Short mmCIF file of C-alpha atoms in Angstrom, two decimals:
data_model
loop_
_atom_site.label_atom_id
_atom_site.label_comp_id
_atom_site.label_asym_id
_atom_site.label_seq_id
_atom_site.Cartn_x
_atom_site.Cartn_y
_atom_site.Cartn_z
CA UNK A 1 22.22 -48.53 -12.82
CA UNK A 2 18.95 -47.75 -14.24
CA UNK A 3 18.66 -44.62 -17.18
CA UNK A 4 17.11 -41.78 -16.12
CA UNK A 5 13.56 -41.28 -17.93
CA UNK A 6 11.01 -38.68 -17.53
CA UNK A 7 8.52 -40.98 -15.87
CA UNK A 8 11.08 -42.90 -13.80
CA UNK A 9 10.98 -42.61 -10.16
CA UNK A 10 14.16 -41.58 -9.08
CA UNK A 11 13.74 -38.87 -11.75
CA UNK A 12 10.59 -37.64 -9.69
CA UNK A 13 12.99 -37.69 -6.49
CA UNK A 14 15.50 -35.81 -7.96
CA UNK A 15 12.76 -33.66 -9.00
CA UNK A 16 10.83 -33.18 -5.41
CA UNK A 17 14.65 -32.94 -4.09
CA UNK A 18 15.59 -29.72 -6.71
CA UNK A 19 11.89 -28.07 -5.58
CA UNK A 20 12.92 -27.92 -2.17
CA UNK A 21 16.25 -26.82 -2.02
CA UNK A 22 14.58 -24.45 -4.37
CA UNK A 23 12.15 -23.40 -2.12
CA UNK A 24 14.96 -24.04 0.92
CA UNK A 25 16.64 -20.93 -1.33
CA UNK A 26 14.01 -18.69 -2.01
CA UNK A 27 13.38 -18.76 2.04
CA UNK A 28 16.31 -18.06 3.28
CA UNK A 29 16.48 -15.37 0.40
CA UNK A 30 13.72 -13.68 1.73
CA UNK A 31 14.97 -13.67 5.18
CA UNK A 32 18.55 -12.23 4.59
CA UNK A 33 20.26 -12.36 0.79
CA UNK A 34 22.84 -14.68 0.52
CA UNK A 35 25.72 -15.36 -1.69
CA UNK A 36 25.54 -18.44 -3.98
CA UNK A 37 28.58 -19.64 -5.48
CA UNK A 38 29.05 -21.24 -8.71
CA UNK A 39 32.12 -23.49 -7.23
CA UNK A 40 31.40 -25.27 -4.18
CA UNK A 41 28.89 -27.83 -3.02
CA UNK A 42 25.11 -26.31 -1.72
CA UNK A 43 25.54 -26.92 1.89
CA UNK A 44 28.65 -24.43 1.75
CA UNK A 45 26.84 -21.75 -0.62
CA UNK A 46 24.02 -21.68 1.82
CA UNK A 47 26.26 -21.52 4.67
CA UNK A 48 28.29 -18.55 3.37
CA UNK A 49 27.80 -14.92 4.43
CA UNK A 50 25.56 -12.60 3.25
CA UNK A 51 26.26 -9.89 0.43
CA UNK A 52 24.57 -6.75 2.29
CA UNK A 53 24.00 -7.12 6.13
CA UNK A 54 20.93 -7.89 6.88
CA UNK A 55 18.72 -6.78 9.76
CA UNK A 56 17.96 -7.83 12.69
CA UNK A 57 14.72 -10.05 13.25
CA UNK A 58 12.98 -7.38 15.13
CA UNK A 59 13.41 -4.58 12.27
CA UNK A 60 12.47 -6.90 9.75
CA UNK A 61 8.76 -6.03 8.50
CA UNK A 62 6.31 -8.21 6.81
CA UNK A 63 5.01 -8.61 3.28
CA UNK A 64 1.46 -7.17 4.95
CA UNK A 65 3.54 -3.94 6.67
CA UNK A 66 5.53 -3.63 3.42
CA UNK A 67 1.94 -2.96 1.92
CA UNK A 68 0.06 -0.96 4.23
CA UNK A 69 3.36 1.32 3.97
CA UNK A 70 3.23 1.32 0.34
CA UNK A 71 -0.21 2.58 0.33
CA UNK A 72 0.67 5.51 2.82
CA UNK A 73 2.42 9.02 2.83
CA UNK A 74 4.84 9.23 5.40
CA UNK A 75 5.05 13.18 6.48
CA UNK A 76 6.79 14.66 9.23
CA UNK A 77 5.95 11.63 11.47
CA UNK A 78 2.46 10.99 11.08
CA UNK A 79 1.14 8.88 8.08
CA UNK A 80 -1.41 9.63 5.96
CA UNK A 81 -3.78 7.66 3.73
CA UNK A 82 -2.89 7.46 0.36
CA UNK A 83 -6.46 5.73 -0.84
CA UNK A 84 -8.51 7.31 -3.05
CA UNK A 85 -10.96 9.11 -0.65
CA UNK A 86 -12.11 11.72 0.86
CA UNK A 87 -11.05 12.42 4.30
CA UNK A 88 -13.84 14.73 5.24
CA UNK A 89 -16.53 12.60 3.31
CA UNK A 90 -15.54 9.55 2.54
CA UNK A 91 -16.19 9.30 -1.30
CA UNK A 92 -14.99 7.19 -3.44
CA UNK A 93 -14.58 5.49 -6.76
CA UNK A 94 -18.19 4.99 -8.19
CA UNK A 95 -18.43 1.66 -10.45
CA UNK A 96 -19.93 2.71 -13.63
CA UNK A 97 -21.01 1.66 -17.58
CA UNK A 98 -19.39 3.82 -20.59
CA UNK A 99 -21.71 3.37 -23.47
CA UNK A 100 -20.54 3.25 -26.94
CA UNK A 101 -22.52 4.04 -29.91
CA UNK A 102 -23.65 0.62 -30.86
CA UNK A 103 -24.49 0.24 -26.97
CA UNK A 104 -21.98 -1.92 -26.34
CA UNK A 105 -21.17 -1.42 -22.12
CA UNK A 106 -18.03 -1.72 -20.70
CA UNK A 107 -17.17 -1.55 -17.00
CA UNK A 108 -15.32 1.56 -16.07
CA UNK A 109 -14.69 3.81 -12.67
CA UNK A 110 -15.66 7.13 -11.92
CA UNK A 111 -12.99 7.94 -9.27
CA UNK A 112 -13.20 10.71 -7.13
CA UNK A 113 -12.19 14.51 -7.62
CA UNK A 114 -9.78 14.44 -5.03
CA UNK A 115 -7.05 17.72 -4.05
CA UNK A 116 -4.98 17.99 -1.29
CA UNK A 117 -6.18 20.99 0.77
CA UNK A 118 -4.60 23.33 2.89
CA UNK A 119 -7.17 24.21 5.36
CA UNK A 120 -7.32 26.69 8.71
CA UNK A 121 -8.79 24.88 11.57
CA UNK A 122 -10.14 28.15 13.95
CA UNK A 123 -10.19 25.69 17.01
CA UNK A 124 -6.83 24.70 16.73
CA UNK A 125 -5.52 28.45 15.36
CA UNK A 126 -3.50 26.70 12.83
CA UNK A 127 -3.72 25.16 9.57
CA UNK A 128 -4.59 21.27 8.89
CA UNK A 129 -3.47 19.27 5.11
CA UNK A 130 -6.07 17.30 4.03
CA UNK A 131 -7.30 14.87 0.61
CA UNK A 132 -10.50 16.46 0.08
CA UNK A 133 -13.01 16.13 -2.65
CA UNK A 134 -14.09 18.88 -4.50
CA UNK A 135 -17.68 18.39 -3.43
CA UNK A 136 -15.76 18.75 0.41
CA UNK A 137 -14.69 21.68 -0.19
CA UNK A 138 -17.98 22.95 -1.11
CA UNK A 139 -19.47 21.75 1.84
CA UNK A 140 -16.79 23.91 3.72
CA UNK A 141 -18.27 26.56 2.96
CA UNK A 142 -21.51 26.02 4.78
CA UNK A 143 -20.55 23.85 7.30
CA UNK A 144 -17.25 23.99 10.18
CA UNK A 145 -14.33 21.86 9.47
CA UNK A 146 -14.65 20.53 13.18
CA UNK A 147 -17.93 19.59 12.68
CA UNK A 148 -17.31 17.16 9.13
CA UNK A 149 -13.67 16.57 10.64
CA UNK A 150 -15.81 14.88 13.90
CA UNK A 151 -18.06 13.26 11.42
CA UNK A 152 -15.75 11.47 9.46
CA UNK A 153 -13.88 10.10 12.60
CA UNK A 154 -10.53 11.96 11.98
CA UNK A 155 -8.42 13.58 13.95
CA UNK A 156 -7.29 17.07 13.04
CA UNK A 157 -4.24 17.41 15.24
CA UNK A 158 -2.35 14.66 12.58
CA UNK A 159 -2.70 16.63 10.08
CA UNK A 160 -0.93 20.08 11.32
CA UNK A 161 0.77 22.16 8.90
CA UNK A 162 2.98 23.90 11.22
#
């Protein structure tokens, strides 16, 4: 039998073999967690049961649901957007230069002035939560919620505060 060496070929098999299983692992991780033995061969560690149950295929979500539900605010059954903008106006981050002395420019952002609002909607005789911006809350004061509300393509009745 032949050494081993780093440029031998069975050496790149055993190599391509250890990436899959690897890989093999790292699925099947992802799907439900398993238990992984050191004693034992690796057709019986990935045969054993899981540690913590895991759940069914149909409640399992995806890395894109995972996301969209990381980037939202999940109250009292309705979600609402946790991006940095304005519901009522739709600003956002504006992409700017900071100057130094010497003029040197450096990127930077000049993100929105954004409060969450507790607003009375007359139509619907109760009140509505909303992200506003600052300059939104101006602009409430001159023009109906319903109308910027309709604008903006939101709906009002998600956002009841009781």
């Amino acid at each position: 039998r032949a050494p081993r060496t780093p440029g031998s070929k069975s050496c790149a098999m055993l190599r391509a073999s250890s990436l899959l299983l690897a890989c093999l692992a790292a699925v099947q991780a992802f799907n439900a967690p398993m238990a992984f033995s050191p004693k034992g061969s690796l057709a019986s560690s990935l045969a054993s049961k899981p540690l913590v149950a895991a759940a069914p295929v149909s409640q399992r979500s995806f890395a894109l649901d995972a996301l969209q539900m990381s980037c939202t605010k999940d109250t009292r059954g309705y979600k609402m957007p946790m991006r940095k903008q304005c519901m009522l106006l739709k600003k956002r981050a504006n992409n700017a230069m900071a100057v130094s002395f010497s003029h040197i420019r450096t990127h930077k952002t000049q993100s929105v002035n954004l409060q969450w609002k507790r607003i009375y909607w007359p139509e619907g005789n109760c009140y509505v939560k909303l992200r506003i911006s600052t300059k939104a809350i101006k602009t409430l004061k001159t023009k109906p919620l319903n109308e910027l509300a309709a604008k903006a393509g939101l709906d009002l009745k998600k956002h009841r505060c009781g």
